[in-house]
XYZ file of C-alpha atoms in Angstrom:
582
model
C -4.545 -66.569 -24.819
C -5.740 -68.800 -27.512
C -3.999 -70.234 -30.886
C -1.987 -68.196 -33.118
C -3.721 -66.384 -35.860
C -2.995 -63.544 -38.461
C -3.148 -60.931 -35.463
C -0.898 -62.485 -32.783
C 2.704 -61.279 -31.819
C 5.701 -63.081 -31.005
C 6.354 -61.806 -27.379
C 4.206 -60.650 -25.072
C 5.026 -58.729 -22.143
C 2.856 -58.566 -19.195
C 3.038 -55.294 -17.171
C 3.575 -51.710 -18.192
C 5.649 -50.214 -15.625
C 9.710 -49.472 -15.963
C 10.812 -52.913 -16.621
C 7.954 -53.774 -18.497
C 8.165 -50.732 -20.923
C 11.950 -51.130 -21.182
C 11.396 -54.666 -21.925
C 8.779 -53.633 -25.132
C 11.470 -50.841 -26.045
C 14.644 -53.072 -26.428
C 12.848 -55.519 -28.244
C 11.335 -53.356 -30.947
C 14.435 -52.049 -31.409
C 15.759 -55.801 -31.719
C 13.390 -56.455 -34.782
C 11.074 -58.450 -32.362
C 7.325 -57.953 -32.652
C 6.223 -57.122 -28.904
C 2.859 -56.352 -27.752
C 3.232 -55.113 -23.952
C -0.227 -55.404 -22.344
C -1.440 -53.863 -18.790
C -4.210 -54.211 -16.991
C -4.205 -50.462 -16.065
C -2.711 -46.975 -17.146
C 1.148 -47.264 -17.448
C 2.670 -47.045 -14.311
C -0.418 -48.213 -12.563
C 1.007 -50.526 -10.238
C 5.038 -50.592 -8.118
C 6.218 -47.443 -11.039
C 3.650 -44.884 -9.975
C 4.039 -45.173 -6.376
C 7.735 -44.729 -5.976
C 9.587 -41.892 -4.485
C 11.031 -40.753 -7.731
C 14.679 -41.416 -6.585
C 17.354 -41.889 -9.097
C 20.002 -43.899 -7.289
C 23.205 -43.423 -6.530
C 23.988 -46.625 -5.377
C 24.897 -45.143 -1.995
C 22.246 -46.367 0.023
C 23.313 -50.153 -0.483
C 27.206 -49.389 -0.734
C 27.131 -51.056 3.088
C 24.313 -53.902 2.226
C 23.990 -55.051 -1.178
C 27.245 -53.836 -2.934
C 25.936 -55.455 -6.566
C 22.828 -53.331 -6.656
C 25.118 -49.991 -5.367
C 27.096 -50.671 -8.716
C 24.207 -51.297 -10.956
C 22.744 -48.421 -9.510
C 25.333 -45.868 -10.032
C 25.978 -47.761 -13.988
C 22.553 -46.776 -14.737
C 22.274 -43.711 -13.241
C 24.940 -42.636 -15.606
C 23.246 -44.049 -18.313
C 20.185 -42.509 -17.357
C 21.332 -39.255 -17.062
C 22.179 -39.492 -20.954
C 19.531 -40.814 -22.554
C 16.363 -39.501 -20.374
C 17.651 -36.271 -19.549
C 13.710 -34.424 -19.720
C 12.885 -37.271 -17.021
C 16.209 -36.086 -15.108
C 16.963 -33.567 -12.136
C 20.788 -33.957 -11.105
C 19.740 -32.721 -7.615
C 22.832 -34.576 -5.726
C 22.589 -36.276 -2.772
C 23.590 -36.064 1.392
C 23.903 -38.746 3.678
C 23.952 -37.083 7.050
C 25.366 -38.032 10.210
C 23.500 -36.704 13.342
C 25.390 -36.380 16.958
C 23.803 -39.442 18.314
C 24.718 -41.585 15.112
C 27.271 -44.040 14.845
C 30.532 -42.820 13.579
C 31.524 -46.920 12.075
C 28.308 -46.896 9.971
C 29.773 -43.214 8.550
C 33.041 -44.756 7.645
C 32.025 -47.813 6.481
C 28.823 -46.136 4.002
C 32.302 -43.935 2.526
C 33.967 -46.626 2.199
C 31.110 -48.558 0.712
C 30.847 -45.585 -1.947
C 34.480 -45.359 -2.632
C 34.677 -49.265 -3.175
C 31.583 -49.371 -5.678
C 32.823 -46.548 -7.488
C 30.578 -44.200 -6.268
C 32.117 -40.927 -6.440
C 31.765 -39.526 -2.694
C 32.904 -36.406 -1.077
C 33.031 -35.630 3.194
C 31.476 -32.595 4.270
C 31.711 -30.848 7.204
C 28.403 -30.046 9.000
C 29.138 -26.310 7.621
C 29.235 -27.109 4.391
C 26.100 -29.309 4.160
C 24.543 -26.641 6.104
C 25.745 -24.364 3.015
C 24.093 -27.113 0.497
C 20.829 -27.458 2.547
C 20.286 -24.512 5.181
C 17.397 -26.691 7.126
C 19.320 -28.868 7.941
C 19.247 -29.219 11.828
C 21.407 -28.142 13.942
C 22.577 -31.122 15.264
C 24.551 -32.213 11.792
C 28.143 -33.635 12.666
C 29.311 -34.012 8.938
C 27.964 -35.429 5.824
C 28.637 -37.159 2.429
C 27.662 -35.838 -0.697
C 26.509 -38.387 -3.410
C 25.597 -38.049 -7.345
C 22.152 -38.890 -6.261
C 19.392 -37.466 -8.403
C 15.477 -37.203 -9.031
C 13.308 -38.819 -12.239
C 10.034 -38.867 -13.384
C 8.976 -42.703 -13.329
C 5.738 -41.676 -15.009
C 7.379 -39.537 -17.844
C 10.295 -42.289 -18.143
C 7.395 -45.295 -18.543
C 5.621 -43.243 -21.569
C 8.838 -42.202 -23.627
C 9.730 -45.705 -23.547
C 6.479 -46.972 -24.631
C 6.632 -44.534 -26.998
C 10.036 -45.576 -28.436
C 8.440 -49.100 -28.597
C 5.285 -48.138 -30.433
C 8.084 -45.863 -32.684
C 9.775 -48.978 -33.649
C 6.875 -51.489 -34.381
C 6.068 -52.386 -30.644
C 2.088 -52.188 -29.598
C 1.136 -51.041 -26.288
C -2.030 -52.090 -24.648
C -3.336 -50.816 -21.447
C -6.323 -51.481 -19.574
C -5.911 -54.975 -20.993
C -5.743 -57.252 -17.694
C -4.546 -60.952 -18.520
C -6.990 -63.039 -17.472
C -5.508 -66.474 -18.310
C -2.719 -68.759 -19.735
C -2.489 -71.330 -21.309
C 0.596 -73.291 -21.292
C -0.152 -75.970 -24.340
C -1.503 -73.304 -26.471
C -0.486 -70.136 -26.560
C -0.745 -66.959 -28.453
C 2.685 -65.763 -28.724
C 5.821 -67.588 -28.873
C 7.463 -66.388 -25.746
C 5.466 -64.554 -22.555
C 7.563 -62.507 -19.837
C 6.103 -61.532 -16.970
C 7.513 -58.201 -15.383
C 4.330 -57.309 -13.362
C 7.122 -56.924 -10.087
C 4.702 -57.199 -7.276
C 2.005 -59.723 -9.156
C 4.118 -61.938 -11.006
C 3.409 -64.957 -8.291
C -0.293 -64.042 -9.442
C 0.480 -64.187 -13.209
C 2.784 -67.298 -12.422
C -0.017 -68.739 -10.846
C -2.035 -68.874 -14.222
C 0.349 -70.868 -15.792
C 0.540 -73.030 -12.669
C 4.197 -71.885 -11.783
C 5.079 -71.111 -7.966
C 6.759 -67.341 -8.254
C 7.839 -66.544 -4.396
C 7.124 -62.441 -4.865
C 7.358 -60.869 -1.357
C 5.624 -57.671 -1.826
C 6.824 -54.974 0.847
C 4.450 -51.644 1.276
C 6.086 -48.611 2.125
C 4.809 -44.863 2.344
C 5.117 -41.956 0.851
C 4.616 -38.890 2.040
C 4.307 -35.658 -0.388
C 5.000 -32.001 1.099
C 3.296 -29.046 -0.367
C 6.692 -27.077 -1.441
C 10.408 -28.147 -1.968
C 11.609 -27.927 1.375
C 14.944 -29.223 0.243
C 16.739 -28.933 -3.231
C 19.162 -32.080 -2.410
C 17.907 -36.125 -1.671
C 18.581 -35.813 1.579
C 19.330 -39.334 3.751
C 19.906 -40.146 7.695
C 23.344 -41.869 7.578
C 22.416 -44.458 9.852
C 21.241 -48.169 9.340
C 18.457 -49.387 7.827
C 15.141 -48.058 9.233
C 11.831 -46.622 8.303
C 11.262 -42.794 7.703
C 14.666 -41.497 6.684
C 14.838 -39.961 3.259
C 13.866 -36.928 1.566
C 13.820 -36.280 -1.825
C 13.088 -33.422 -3.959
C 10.427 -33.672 -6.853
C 9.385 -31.533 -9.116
C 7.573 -28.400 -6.991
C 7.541 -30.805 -3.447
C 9.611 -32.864 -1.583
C 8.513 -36.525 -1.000
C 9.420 -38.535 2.316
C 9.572 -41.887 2.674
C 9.420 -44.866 3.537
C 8.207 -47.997 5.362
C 9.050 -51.506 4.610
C 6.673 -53.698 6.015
C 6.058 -57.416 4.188
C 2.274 -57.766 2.857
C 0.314 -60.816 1.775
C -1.711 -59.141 -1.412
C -0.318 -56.667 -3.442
C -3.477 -55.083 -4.301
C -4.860 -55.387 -0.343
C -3.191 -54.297 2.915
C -3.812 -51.537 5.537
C -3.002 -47.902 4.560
C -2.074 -46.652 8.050
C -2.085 -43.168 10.002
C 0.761 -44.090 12.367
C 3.182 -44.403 8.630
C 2.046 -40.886 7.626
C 2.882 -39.281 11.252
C 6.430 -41.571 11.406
C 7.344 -39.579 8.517
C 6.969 -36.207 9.430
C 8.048 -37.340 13.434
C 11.174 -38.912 12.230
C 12.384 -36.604 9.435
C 11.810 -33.765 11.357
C 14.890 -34.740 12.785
C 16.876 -34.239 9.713
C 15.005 -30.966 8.328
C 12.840 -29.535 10.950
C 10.857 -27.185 8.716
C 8.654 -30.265 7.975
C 6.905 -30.673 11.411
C 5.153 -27.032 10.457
C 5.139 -27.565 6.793
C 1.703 -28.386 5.065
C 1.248 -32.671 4.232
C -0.835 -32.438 0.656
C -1.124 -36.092 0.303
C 0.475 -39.749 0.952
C 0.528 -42.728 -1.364
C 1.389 -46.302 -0.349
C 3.719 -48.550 -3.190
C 4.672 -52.236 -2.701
C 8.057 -53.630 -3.690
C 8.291 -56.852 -5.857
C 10.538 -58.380 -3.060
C 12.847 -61.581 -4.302
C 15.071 -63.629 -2.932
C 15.885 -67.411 -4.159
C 14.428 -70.196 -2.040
C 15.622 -71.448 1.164
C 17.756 -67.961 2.490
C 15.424 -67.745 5.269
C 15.047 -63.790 5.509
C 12.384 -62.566 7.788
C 13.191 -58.890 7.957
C 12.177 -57.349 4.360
C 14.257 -54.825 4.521
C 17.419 -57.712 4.626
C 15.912 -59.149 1.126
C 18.858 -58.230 -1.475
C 17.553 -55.709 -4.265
C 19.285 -57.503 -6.924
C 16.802 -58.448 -9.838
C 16.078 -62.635 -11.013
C 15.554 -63.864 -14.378
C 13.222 -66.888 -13.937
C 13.303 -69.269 -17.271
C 10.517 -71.235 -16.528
C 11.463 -73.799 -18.916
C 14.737 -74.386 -17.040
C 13.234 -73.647 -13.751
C 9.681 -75.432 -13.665
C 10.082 -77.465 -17.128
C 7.384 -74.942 -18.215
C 8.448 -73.473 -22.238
C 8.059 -69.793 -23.701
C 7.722 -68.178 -20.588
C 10.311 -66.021 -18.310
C 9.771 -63.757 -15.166
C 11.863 -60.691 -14.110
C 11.151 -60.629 -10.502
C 13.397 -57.929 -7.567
C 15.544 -55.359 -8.906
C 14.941 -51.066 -8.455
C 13.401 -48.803 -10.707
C 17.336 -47.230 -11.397
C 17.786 -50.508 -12.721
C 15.432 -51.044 -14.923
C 16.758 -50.526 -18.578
C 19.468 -53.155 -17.180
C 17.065 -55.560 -16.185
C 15.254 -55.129 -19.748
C 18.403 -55.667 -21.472
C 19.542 -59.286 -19.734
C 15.781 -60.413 -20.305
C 15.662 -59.284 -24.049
C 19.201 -60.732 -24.287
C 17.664 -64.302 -22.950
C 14.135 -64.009 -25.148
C 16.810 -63.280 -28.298
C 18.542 -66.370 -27.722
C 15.705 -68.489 -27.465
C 13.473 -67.111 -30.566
C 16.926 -67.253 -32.203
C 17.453 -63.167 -32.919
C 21.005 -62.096 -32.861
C 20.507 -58.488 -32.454
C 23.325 -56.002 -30.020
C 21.250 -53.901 -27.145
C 21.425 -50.524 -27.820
C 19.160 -48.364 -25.430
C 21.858 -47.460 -23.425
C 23.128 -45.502 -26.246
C 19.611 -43.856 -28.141
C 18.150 -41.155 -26.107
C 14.576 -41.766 -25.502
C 11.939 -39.219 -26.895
C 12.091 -35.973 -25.454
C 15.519 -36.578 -24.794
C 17.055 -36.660 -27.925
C 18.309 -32.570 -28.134
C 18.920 -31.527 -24.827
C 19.159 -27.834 -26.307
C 15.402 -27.944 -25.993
C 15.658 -28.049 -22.334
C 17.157 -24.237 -22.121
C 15.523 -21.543 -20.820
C 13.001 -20.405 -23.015
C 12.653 -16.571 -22.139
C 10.514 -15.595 -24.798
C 9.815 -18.529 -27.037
C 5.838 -19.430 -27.551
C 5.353 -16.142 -25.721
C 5.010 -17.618 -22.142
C 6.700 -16.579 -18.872
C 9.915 -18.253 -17.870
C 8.874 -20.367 -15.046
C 6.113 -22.116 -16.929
C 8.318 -22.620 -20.439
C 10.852 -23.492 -18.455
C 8.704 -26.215 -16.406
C 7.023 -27.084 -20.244
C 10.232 -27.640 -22.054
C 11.680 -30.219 -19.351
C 8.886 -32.336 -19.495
C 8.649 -32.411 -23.103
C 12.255 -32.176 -23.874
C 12.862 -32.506 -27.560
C 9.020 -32.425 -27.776
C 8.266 -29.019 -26.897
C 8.381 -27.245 -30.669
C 6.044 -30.018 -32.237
C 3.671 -29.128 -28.983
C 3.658 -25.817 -27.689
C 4.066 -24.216 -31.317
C 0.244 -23.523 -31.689
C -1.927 -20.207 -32.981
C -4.505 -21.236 -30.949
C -4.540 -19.187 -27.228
C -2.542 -21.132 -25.158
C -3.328 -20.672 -21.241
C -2.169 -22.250 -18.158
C -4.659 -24.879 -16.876
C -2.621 -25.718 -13.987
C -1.076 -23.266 -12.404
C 0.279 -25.486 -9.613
C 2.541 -27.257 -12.020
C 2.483 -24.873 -15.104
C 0.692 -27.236 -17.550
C -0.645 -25.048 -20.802
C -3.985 -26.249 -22.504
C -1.112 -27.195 -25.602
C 0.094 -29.589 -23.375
C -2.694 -31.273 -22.125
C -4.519 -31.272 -25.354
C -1.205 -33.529 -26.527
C -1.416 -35.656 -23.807
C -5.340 -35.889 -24.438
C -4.777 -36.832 -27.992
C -2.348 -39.740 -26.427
C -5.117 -40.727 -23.985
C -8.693 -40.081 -24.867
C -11.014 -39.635 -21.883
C -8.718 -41.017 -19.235
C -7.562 -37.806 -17.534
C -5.532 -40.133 -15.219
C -3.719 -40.924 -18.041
C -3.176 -37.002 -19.039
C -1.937 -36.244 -15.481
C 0.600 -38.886 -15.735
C 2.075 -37.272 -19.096
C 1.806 -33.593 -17.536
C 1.657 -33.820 -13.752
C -1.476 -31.597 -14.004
C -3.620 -31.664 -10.817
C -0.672 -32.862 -8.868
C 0.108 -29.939 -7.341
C -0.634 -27.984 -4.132
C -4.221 -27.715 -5.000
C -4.510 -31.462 -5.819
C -6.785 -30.452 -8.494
C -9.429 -28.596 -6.861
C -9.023 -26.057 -8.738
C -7.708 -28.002 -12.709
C -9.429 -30.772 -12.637
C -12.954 -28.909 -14.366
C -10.933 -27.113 -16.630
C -8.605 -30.697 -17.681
C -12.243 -32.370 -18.243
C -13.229 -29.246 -20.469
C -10.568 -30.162 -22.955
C -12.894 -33.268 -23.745
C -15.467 -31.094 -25.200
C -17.297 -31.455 -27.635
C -15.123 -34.439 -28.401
C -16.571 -36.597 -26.025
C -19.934 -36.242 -25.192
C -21.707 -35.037 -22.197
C -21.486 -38.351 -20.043
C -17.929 -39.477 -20.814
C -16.709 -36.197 -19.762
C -18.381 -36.278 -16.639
C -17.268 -39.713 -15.490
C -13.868 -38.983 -16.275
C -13.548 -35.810 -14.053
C -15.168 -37.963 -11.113
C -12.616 -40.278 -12.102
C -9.740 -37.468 -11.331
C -11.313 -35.769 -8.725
C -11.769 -39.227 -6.878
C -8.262 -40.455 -7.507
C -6.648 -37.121 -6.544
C -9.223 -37.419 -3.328
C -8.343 -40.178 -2.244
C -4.085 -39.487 -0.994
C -5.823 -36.840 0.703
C -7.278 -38.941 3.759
C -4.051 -38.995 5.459
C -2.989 -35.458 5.444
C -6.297 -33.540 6.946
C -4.741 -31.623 9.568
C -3.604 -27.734 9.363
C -3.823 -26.113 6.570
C -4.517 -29.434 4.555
C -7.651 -29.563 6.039
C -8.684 -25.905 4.625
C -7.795 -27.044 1.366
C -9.510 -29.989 0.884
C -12.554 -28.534 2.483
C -12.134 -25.579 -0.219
C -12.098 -27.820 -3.120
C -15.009 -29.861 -1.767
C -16.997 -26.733 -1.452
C -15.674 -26.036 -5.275
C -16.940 -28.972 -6.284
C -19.900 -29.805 -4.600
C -21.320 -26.367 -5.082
C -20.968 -26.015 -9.109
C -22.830 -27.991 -11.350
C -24.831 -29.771 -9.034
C -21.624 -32.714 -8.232
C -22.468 -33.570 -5.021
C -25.898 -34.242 -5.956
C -28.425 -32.040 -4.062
C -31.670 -32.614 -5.294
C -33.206 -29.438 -3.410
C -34.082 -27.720 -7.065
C -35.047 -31.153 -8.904
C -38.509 -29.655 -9.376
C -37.363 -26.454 -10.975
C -39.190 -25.477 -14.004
C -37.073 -25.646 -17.038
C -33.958 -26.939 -15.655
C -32.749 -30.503 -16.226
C -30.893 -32.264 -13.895
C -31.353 -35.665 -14.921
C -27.310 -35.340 -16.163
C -26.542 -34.685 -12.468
C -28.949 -36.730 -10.396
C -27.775 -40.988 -10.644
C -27.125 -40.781 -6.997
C -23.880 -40.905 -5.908
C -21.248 -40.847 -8.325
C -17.220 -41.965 -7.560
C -16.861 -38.694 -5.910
C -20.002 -38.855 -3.282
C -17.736 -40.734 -1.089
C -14.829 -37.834 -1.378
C -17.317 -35.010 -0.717
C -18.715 -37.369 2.346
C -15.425 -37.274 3.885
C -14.259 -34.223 3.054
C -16.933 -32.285 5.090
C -16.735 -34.921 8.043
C -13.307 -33.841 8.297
C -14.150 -30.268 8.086
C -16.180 -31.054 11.198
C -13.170 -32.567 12.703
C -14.962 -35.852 12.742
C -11.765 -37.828 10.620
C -10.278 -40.401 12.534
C -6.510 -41.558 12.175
C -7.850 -44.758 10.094
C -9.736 -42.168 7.457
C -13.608 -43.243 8.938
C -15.574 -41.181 10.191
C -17.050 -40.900 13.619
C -20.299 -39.019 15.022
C -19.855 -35.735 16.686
C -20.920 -37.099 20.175
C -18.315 -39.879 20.195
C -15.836 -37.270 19.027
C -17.249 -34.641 22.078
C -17.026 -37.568 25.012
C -13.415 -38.340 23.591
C -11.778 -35.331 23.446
C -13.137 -33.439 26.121
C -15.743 -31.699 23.889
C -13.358 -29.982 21.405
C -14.170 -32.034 18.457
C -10.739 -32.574 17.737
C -9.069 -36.367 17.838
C -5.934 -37.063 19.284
C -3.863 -38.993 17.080
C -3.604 -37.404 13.833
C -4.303 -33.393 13.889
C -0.582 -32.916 13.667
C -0.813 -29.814 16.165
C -3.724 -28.176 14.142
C -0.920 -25.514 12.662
C-alpha cells in the first residue's frame, strides 16, 4: 500500500470471509467507501471449512455464557434477514446411559439462564424426532439450533456491499503495509486465523491461536436434527444436517501455521468411531469426503490456557493505535461464524467514530439479497417448468433471486443432479465468476454432492464455451476436479472407494486427461491441447488408481504392492483405515 491517489478508498478490509464481508456490508451501508480485498475466493480460508452450524448458544450455555447469548441474539437475527442461507433444523443434546446426569442439569440450566429456549425430552420422544438414535438414549434437550450456508451467506453480503458502493476484490493477497504511508485511511484486519501474519506486516504482535478441527461429510442426511453428545467438551461429538448430507465434526487441536499442519487419518476414523455412538447408521454409511478448518483462537495475554478447547469464543477488537501506539489500523480477532454480523457491527461502530461518520447500524434489520421476499422460497410445483425437488432446492438458494434467474427461454437442464443445480443457475453464478468454477460451486453447491463431481464437473467447464477459450477452460476444470479430489483421500474405503475409482476412470479415459500418449503419433489427430505432462489433476488420477489397488495408506501415500502383501498377510488391504471394506 502506497500514497493516496484518485483511486484509493477510505477503509480497507483485509479478508473475505463472514466477518470480513459483514464488515464491507455495514460500512457501505454507513456511507463509507470500503474496498474488502482477499487473497483467495470468498470464503477461502476459516468460512469455507466450517460445519455449517447456526448456533444456538447451547453448546457454551455451561462454558462461555457471553458467546451462548450472542449466539442465540444472532441466530434470531439471522433467521430474519438470511432466510435462503437458513434451515431451522432444531437441535438435540443427548444424554447417553453412561453420561453424567450434573452436566445434563447444569447444560438446561445453562440454556434456561441465557435465554435459550430449551425443552426435556424423554428418550421416546427424541427417538420420535430422530429414529437412529441409539438405543442407549436416557433423555434429551431440544434446542433452536439450526443449519446455514457460510458460502451463500459470504456472497449475499458481498453483494449487498458492492449494491451499496462497496468493492470487492478477491484473489488480491496483501503483500505489505506500510504504517507511515498508507493507502486508505483506516485498515481492519478480519483474516481470523492470519491476522498475527497480517499484524506482522505492520510490525504489530497479534497472539492468533489457530485450532484445526475436522470435518467429516456423509453421503446422505442421516439425521434431519443437529444432533450433540450432552457430555463435556471433547472431540467427535456433533452431527449436523446440511443440505443433502450430514457433516460430523470436530477436533480441536492447537497448530503453529494456519496454512500448514498434518491432515490426519486417525481424525477421520474418530469421527465415524465416536459418533457411531450417538447414530449408529454412520459406521455402515458411505464417508464422501473430509475437510480440515482452523479456528482464529483468542484470548488476551497472560490467561495461561493450554487446552484450546478452554480458550473463550468471545470475539476482540484490537485498536492498534490504543493497543501498540500504531494509527488507522484495527483487528477483529476470536468470535464464531453465528456471530459474525455482531462482530461487524462493534468494528464498523469503532472505524465510524474514528473517521468521524455518525451513521445507526442497520443490517440487523435489511434482509440480505435473496432474502428479501421469503414468498420466493415456496414450493414451486410448476413454475419454470421443473420438478419439485429441484425448484424447490433452486428457489432456497436463490431466494428472492430465483425469477431474475431461472426465468429463461433458453433449455434449462440439470447439470448437477446431486444437488439439483440447472445450467440457469450456474450460468448466473458464471457471469459472477468468470473461469473460476471454484467460485461457481461456492454460489451453487454444484459438484458437492455424492458424486463429488465426477460426473458435473465436464459439463460446469462446458458453460465456459466459447467464452473462454480452449486453454482457460481446461485449466479451470483441472482446477475443480483437483480441489473436489483432494477431500477425497480420507474417505477411500467401501463404497467410497468405487466411486472415486469410477470418476477417475471418467476422467482419465475421455479426452485424453490423464495424459496417455499411446496415440500421440496418430495421423490427423492433435493432441498437443492434451499432452503438457501432468496437469493439477495427474496427481488425483495417481492416487486414485493406487487406491483402487488398495495400495492407500492411512496418511494418503501410497505404498508398493509388495510392502502392502508382506503387511497384511497378502490381501492387499491395510489395516488402519479400510473402515471394514462395507
Amino acid at each position: 500500500m502506497s500514497s493516496r491517489t484518485g483511486t484509493d478508498t477510505d477503509v480497507v478490509v483485509i479478508g473475505g470471509g463472514s466477518t470480513g464481508c459483514g464488515i464491507a456490508r455495514d460500512l457501505a451501508m454507513r456511507g463509507v467507501d470500503v474496498t474488502l480485498v482477499e487473497k483467495g475466493n470468498l470464503t477461502h480460508g476459516t468460512t469455507g471449512r466450517m460445519h455449517g452450524l447456526l448456533h444456538s448458544g447451547g453448546r457454551y450455555a455451561v462454558s462461555d455464557q457471553q458467546s451462548a447469548r450472542e449466539c442465540i441474539e444472532e441466530t434470531r437475527i439471522l433467521e430474519d434477514i438470511a432466510s435462503h442461507c437458513v434451515e431451522k433444523t432444531g437441535g438435540l443434546f443427548v444424554q447417553l446411559d453412561e453420561d453424567d446426569d450434573a452436566y445434563y442439569e447444569e447444560k438446561l440450566q445453562g440454556c434456561r439462564d441465557c435465554d435459550i429456549p430449551a425443552e426435556e425430552l424423554t428418550a421416546e420422544q427424541a427417538h420420535e424426532i430422530e429414529p437412529y438414535l441409539t438405543s442407549d438414549v436416557k433423555r434429551a434437550i431440544k434446542v433452536p439450533d439450526g443449519a446455514i450456508d457460510p458460502f451463500r451467506l459470504c456472497v449475499a453480503n458481498a453483494a449487498d456491499a458492492e449494491r451499496h458502493g462497496g468493492r470487492v476484490e478477491t484473489h488480491a493477497p496483501v503483500t505489505d503495509l506500510l504504517v507511515e504511508e498508507i493507502r486508505a485511511e483506516y485498515v481492519v484486519n478480519a483474516t481470523g486465523a492470519w491476522a498475527g501474519r497480517v499484524g506482522e506486516m505492520a510490525g504489530l504482535d497479534i497472539e492468533v491461536r489457530p485450532s484445526k478441527g475436522v470435518m467429516t461429510v456423509m453421503n446422505v442426511r442421516q439425521v434431519d436434527t443437529v444432533v450433540n453428545r450432552c457430555k463435556p467438551k471433547g472431540d467427535a461429538d456433533i452431527i449436523v444436517p446440511h443440505e443433502t448430507t450430514c457433516i460430523l465434526g470436530t477436533t480441536d487441536v492447537e497448530v503453529d501455521d494456519p496454512d500448514e499442519y498434518p491432515e490426519e487419518q486417525w481424525e477421520v476414523d474418530l469421527m465415524i468411531d465416536e459418533l457411531s455412538a450417538l447414530v449408529p447408521i454412520l459406521e455402515d454409511a458411505r464417508t464422501i469426503r473430509s475437510y480440515w478448518g482452523v479456528r482464529p483462537l483468542y484470548e488476551p495475554p497472560d490467561t495461561g490456557t493450554t487446552d484450546p478447547t478452554d480458550i473463550t469464543r468471545q470475539f476482540f477488537l484490537l485498536d492498534h493505535a490504543e493497543r501498540d501506539d500504531v494509527g488507522g489500523m484495527t483487528s477483529i480477532v476470536g468470535g464464531k461464524f453465528t456471530t459474525y454480523r455482531l462482530m461487524a457491527e462493534r468494528i464498523t461502530d469503532h472505524v465510524c467514530e474514528q473517521l468521524g461518520i455518525d451513521r445507526e447500524c442497520t443490517t440487523a434489520d435489511e434482509p440480505l439479497p435473496g432474502s428479501e421476499d421469503a414468498g420466493v422460497l415456496d414450493d414451486y410445483m410448476d413454475a419454470y417448468g421443473l420438478r419439485s425437488p429441484i425448484a424447490k432446492r433452486s428457489t432456497k438458494r436463490l431466494g428472492s433471486k430465483a425469477d431474475e434467474v431461472l426465468e429463461t427461454d433458453d433449455p434449462n437442464p440439470v447439470l448437477c443432479t446431486c444437488e439439483a443445480v440447472t445450467r440457469a443457475e450456474l450460468r448466473d453464478a458464471i457471469d459472477h465468476s468468470g473461469t473460476d468454477l471454484n467460485a461457481a460451486r461456492i454460489r451453487t453447491r454444484a459438484s458437492m454432492g455424492n458424486c463429488q463431481g465426477g460426473f458435473c464437473c465436464h459439463r460446469m467447464a462446458y458453460e465456459l464455451s466459447p467464452e473462454y477459450d480452449e486453454r482457460a477452460v481446461r485449466e479451470s476444470l483441472d482446477e475443480l476436479y483437483q480441489e473436489r479430489w483432494k477431500g477425497q483421500r480420507h474417505a477411500l474405503w467401501g463404497e467410497q472407494l468405487s466411486q472415486a475409482m469410477l470418476n477417475h476412470a471418467l476422467h482419465a479415459t475421455t479426452m485424453n486427461r490423464d495424459r496417455d500418449p499411446a496415440n500421440d503419433e496418430e495421423p490427423g489427430i492433435e493432441y498437443g491441447a492434451f499432452d503438457a505432462g501432468p496437469g493439477p489433476d495427474a496427481e488425483a488420477d495417481r492416487s486414485a488408481t493406487a487406491a483402487a489397488d488398495g495400495r492407500v495408506r492411512s496418511d494418503g501415500g501410497v505404498s508398493d504392492d509388495e510392502k502392502d502383501s508382506s503387511e497384511n498377510g497378502g490381501t492387499g488391504k491395510q489395516e488402519e483405515s479400510t473402515r471394514g471394506d462395507q
